Tab-separated table of C-alpha atoms and ligand atoms in Angstrom:
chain	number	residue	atom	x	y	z
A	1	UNK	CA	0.000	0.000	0.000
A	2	UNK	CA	1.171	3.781	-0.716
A	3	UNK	CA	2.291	5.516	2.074
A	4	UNK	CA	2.648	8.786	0.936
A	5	UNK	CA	-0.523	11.292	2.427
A	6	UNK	CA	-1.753	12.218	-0.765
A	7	UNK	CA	-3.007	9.309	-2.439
A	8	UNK	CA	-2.287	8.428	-6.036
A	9	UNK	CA	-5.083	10.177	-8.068
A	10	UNK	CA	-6.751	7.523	-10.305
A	11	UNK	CA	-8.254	8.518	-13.359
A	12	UNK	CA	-11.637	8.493	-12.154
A	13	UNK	CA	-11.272	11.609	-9.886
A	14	UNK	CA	-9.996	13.154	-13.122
A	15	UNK	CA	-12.624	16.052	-14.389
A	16	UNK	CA	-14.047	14.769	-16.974
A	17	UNK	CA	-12.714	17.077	-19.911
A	18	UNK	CA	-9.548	15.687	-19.101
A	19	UNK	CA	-10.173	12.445	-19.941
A	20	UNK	CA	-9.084	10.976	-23.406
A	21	UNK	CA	-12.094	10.727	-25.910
A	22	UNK	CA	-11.448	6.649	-25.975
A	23	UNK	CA	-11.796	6.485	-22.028
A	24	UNK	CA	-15.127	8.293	-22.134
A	25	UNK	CA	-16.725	6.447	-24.697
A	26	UNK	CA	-15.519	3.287	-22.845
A	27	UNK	CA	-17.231	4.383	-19.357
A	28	UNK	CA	-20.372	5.130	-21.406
A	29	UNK	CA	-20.903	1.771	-22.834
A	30	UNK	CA	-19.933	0.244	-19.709
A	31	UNK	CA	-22.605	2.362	-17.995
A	32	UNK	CA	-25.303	1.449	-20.522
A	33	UNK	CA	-23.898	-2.224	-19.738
A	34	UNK	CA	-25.216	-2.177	-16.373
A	35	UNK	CA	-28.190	0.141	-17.216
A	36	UNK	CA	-29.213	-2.738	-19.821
A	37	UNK	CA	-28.683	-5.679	-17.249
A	38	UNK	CA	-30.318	-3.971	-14.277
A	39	UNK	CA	-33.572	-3.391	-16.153
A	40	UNK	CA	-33.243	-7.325	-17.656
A	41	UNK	CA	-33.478	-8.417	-13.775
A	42	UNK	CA	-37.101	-7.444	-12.845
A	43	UNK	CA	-38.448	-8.651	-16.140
A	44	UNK	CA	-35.913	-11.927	-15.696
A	45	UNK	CA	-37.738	-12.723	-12.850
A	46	UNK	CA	-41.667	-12.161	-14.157
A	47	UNK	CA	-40.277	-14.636	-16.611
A	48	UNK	CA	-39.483	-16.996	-14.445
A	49	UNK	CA	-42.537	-16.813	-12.017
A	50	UNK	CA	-44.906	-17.065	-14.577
A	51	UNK	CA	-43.432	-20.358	-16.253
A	52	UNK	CA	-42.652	-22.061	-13.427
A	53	UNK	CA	-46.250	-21.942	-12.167
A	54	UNK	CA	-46.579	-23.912	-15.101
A	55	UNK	CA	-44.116	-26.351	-14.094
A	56	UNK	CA	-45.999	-26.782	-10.684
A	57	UNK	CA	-48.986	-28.367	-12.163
A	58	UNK	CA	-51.444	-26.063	-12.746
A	59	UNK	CA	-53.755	-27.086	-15.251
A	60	UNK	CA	-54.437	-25.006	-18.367
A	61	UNK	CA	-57.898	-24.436	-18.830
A	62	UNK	CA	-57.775	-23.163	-15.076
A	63	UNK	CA	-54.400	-20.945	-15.408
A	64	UNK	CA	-56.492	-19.435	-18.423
A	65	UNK	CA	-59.173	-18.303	-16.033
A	66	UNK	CA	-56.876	-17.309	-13.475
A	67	UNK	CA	-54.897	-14.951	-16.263
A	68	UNK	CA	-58.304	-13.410	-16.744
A	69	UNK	CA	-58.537	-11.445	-13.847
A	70	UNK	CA	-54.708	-9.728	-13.845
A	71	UNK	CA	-55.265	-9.098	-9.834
A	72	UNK	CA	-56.398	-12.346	-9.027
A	73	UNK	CA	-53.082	-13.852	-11.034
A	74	UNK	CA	-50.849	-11.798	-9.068
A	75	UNK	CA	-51.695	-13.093	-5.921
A	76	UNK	CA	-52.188	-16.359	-6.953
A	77	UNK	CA	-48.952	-16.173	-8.943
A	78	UNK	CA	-46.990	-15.117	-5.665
A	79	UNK	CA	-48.802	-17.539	-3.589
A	80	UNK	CA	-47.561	-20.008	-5.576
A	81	UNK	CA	-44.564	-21.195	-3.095
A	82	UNK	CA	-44.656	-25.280	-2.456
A	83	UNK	CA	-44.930	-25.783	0.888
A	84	UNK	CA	-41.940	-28.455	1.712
A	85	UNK	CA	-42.625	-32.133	1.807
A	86	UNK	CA	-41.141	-35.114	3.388
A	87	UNK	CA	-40.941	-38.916	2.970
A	88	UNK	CA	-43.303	-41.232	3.541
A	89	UNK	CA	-41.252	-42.458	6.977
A	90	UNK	CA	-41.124	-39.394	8.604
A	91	UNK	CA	-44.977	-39.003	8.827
A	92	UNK	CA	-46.012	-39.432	12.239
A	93	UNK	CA	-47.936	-43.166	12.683
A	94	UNK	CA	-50.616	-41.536	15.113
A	95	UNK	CA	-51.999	-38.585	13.813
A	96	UNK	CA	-52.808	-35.754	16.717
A	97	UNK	CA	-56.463	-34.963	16.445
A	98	UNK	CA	-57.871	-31.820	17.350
A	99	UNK	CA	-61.156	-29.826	17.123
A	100	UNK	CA	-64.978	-31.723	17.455
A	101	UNK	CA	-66.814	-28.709	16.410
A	102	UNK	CA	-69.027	-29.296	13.483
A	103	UNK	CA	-68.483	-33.243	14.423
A	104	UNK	CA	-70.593	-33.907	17.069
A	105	UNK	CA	-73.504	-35.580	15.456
A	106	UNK	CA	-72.732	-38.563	13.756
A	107	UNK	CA	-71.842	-39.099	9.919
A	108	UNK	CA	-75.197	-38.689	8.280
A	109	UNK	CA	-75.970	-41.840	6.727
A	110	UNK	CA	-76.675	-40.467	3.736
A	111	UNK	CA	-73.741	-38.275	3.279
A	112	UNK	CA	-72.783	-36.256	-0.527
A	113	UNK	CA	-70.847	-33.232	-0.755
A	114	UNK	CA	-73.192	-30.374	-1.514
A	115	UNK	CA	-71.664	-28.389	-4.407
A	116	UNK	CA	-73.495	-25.097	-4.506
A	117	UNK	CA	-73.712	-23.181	-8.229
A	118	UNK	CA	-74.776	-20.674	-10.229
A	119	UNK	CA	-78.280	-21.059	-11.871
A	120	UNK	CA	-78.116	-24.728	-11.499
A	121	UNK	CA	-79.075	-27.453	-9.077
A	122	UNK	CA	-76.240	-27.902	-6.458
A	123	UNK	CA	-74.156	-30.835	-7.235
A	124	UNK	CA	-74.515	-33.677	-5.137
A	125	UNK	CA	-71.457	-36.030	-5.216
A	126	UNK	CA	-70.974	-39.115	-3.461
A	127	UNK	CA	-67.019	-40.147	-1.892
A	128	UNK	CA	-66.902	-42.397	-5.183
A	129	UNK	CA	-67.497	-39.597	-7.554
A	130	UNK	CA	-64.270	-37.732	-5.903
A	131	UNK	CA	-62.171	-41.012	-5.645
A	132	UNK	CA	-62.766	-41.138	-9.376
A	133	UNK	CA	-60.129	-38.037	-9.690
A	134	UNK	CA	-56.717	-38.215	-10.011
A	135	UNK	CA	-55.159	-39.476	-6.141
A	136	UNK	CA	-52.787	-37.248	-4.842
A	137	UNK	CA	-50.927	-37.596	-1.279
A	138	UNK	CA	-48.843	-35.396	0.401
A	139	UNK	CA	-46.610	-35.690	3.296
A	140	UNK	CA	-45.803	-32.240	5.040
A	141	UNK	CA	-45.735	-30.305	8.399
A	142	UNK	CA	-49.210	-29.778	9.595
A	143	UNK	CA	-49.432	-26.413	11.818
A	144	UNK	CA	-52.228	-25.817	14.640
A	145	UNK	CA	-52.158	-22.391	15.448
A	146	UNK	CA	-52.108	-23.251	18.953
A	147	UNK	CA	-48.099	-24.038	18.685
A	148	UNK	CA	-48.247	-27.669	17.732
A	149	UNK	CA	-46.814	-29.303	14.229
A	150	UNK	CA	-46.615	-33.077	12.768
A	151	UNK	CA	-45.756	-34.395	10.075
A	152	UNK	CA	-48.604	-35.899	8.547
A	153	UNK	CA	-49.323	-38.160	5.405
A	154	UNK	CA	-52.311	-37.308	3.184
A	155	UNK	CA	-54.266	-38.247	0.331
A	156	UNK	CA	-56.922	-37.517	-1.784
A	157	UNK	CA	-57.832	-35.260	-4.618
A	158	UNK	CA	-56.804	-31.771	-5.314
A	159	UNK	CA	-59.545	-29.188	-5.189
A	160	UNK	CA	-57.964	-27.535	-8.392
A	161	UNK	CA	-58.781	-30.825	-10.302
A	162	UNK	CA	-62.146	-30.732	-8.958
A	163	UNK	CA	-62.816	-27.254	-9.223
A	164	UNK	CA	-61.799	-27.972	-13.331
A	165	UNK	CA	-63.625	-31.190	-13.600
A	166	UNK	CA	-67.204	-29.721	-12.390
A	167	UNK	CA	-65.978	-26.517	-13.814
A	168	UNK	CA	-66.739	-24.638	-10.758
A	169	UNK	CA	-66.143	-21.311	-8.648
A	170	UNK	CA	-66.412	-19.222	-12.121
A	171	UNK	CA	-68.506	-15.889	-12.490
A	172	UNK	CA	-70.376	-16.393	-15.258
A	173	UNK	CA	-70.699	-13.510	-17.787
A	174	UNK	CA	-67.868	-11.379	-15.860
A	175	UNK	CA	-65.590	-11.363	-18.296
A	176	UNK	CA	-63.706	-7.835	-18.615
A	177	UNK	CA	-62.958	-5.387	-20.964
A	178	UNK	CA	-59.479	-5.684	-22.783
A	179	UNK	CA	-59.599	-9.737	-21.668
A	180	UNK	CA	-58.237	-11.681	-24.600
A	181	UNK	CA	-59.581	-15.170	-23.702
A	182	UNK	CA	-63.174	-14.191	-22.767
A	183	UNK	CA	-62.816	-16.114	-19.563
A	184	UNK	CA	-64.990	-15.844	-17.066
A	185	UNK	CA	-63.721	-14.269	-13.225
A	186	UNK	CA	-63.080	-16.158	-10.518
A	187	UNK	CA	-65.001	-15.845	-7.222
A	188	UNK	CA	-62.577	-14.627	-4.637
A	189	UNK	CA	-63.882	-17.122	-1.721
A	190	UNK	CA	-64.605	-20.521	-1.564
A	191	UNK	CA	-66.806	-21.492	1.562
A	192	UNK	CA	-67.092	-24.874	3.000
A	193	UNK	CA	-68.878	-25.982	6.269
A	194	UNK	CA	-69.683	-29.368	8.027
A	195	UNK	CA	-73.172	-30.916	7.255
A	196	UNK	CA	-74.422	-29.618	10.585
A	197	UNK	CA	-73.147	-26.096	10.050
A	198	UNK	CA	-71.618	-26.538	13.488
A	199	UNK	CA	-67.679	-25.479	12.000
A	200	UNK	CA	-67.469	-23.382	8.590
A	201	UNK	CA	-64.463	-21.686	6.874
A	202	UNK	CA	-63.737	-19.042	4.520
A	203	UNK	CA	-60.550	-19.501	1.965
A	204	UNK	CA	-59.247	-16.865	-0.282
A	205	UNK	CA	-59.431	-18.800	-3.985
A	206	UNK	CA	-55.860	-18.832	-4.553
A	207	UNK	CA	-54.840	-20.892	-1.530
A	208	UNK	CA	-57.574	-23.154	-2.042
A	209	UNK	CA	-56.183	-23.589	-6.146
A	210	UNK	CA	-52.772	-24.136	-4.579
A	211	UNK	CA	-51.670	-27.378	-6.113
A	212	UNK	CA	-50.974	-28.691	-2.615
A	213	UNK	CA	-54.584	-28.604	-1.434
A	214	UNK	CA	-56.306	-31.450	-1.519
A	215	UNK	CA	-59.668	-32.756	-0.594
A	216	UNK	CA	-58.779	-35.960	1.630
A	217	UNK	CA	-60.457	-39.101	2.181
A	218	UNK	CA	-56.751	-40.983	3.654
A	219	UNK	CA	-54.507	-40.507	6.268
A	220	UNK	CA	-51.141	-42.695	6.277
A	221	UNK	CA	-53.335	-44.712	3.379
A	222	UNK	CA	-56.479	-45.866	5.109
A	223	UNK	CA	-59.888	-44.172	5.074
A	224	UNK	CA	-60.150	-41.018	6.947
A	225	UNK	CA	-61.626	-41.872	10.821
A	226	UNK	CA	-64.793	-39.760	12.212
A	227	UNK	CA	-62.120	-37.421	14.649
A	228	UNK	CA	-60.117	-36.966	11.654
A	229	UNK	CA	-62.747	-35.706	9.202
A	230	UNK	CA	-64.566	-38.644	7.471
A	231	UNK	CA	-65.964	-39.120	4.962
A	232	UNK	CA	-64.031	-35.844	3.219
A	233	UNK	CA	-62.313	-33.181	5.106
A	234	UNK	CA	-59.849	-30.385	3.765
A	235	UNK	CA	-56.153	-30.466	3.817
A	236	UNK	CA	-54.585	-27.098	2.943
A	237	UNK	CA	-50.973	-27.025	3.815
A	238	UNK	CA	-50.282	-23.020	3.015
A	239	UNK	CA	-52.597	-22.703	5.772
A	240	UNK	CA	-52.883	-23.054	9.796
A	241	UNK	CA	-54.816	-25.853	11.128
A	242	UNK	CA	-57.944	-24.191	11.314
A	243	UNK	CA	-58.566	-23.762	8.030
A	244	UNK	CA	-58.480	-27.402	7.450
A	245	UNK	CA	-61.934	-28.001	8.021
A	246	UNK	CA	-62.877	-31.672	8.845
A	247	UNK	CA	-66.377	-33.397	7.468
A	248	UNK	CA	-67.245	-31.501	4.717
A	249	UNK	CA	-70.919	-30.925	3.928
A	250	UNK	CA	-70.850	-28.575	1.887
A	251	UNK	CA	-68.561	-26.136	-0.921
A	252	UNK	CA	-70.000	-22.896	-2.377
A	253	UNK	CA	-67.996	-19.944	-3.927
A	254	UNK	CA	-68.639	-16.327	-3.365
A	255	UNK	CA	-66.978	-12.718	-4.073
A	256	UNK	CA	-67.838	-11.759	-0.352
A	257	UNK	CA	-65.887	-13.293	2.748
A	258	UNK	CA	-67.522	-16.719	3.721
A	259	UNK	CA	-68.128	-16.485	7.041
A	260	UNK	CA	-65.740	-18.230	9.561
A	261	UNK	CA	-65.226	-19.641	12.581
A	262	UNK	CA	-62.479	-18.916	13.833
A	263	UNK	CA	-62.279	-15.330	12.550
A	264	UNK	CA	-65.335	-14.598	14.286
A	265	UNK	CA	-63.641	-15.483	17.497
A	266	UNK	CA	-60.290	-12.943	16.854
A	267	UNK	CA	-58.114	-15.089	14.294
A	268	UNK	CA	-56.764	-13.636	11.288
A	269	UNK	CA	-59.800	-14.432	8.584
A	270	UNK	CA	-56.664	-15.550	6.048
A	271	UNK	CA	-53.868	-17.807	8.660
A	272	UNK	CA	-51.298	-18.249	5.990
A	273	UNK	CA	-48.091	-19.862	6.778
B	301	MTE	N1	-65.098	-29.717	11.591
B	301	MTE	C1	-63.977	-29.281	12.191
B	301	MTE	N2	-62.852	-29.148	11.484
B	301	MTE	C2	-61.726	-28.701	12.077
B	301	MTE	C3	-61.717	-28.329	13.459
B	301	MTE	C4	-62.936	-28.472	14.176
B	301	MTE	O1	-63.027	-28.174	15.378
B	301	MTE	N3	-64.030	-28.964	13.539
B	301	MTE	N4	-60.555	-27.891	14.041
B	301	MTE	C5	-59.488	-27.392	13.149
B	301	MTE	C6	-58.195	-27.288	13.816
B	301	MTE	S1	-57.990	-25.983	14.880
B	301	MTE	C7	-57.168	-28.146	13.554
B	301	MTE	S2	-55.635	-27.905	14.214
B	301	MTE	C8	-57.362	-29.305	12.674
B	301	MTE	C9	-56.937	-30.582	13.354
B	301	MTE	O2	-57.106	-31.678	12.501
B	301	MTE	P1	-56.904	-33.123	13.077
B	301	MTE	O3	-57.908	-33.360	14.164
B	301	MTE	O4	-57.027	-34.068	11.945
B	301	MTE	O5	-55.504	-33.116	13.670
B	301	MTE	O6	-58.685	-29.434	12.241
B	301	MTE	C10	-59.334	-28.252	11.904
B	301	MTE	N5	-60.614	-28.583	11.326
B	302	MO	MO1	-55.723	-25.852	15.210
């Protein structure tokens, strides 16, 4: 290192003028360089958010729907993390139950999921009709908002699938202005309570499309137990426990805020992880 107090000038505390034409020209196209590459970056990364959502499964037809509504696919888009799974071993062989609410009658005999819709009868689907989708099984941390987690091993089908098969939770006729496909909106909610109304959540339609949520009927590969949610329960791992409601009656879609049960006792409405 120089020792001498005044430092060595470099060049690039020269004034300008002084500098030889050939050095200036070389610090401007450097400068654009960087320019150039630092506006590349942000679009770089739209790039690569909006294909890789491909790459995570989501169907098509449904991604077309979603692209409809630009503020919808920019939360959905961004919500689109994968929650982190495990293997098959390291799910716990006892699964923790907790929660009765909405589960203290028992199973009604003649159970269906109640699929509500727009001007049309509401779909009623046995646990065969949904078995008849694509199985999917997941094996992840399961969160309870009241500070316990297990892993857990799941399966059944994902709501996306369903929502596509029975071509549900679209608006019809609200396509907008300046929307290339034509698609119809989504609804922002999806609702689902137990068939006794006695437990009821509200879900925000981008979690619920989340390729990781699935509509269960197995835990650790047998049927799903009354405490655990039989016949069909939800399993949404971008959310808290809560939302996870067990014994599903019934599904309906809506643009206002489902009502819920654990938001009207002072939980965040949305619980995401
Ligand atoms: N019908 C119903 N579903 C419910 C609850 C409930 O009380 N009733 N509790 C929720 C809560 S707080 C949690 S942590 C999970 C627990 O699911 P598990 O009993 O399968 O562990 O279910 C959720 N779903
Ligand atoms: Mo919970």
């Amino acid at each position: 290192m120089s020792q001498s107090s005044e430092p060595p000038r470099r060049t690039a505390q020269l004034p300008k003028d002084d500098l030889p034409e050939s050095v200036v020209r070389r610090r401007m196209i450097k400068a654009f360089g960087w320019f150039a590459l630092a506006s590349a970056i942000p679009v770089g990364i739209y790039e690569w958010i909006t294909h890789s959502v491909g790459a995570q499964g989501i169907k098509r037809p449904l991604r077309k729907v979603i692209e409809a509504n630009e503020q919808v696919a920019r939360t959905y888009f961004s919500d689109n993390h994968l929650v982190r799974t495990f293997p098959v071993e390291a799910a716990a062989k006892k699964a923790r139950v907790n929660g009765y609410d909405g589960l203290k009658s028992p199973i009604p005999e003649d159970w269906k999921l109640q699929v509500d819709r727009v001007n049309e009868e509401p779909l009623m689907l046995s646990l065969d009709d949904i078995k008849a989708l694509p199985k999917h099984e997941i094996v992840y941390e399961f969160k309870c908002i009241e500070g316990w987690s297990q892993i857990q091993h799941w399966g059944g089908t994902r709501l996306s699938d369903f929502v596509e098969k029975y071509k549900l939770g679209t608006r019809p006729g609200a396509a907008r202005s300046g929307n290339s496909t034509g698609a119809d909106a989504l609804f922002k909610y999806i609702g689902l309570e137990t068939p006794d109304k006695g437990y009821y959540v509200g879900i925000d339609i981008e979690s619920a499309l989340h390729p990781q949520t699935i509509l269960a009927y197995e835990l650790n590969g047998q049927p799903l137990n009354a405490p655990h949610g039989a016949p069909l329960r939800l399993i949404i791992p971008v959310k808290y426990g809560v939302k996870n409601l067990k014994r599903i009656g019934r599904i309906f879609f809506s643009d206002e805020k489902p009502r819920d049960f654990w938001a009207e006792r002072g939980y965040d409405y949305y619980v995401g992880l």
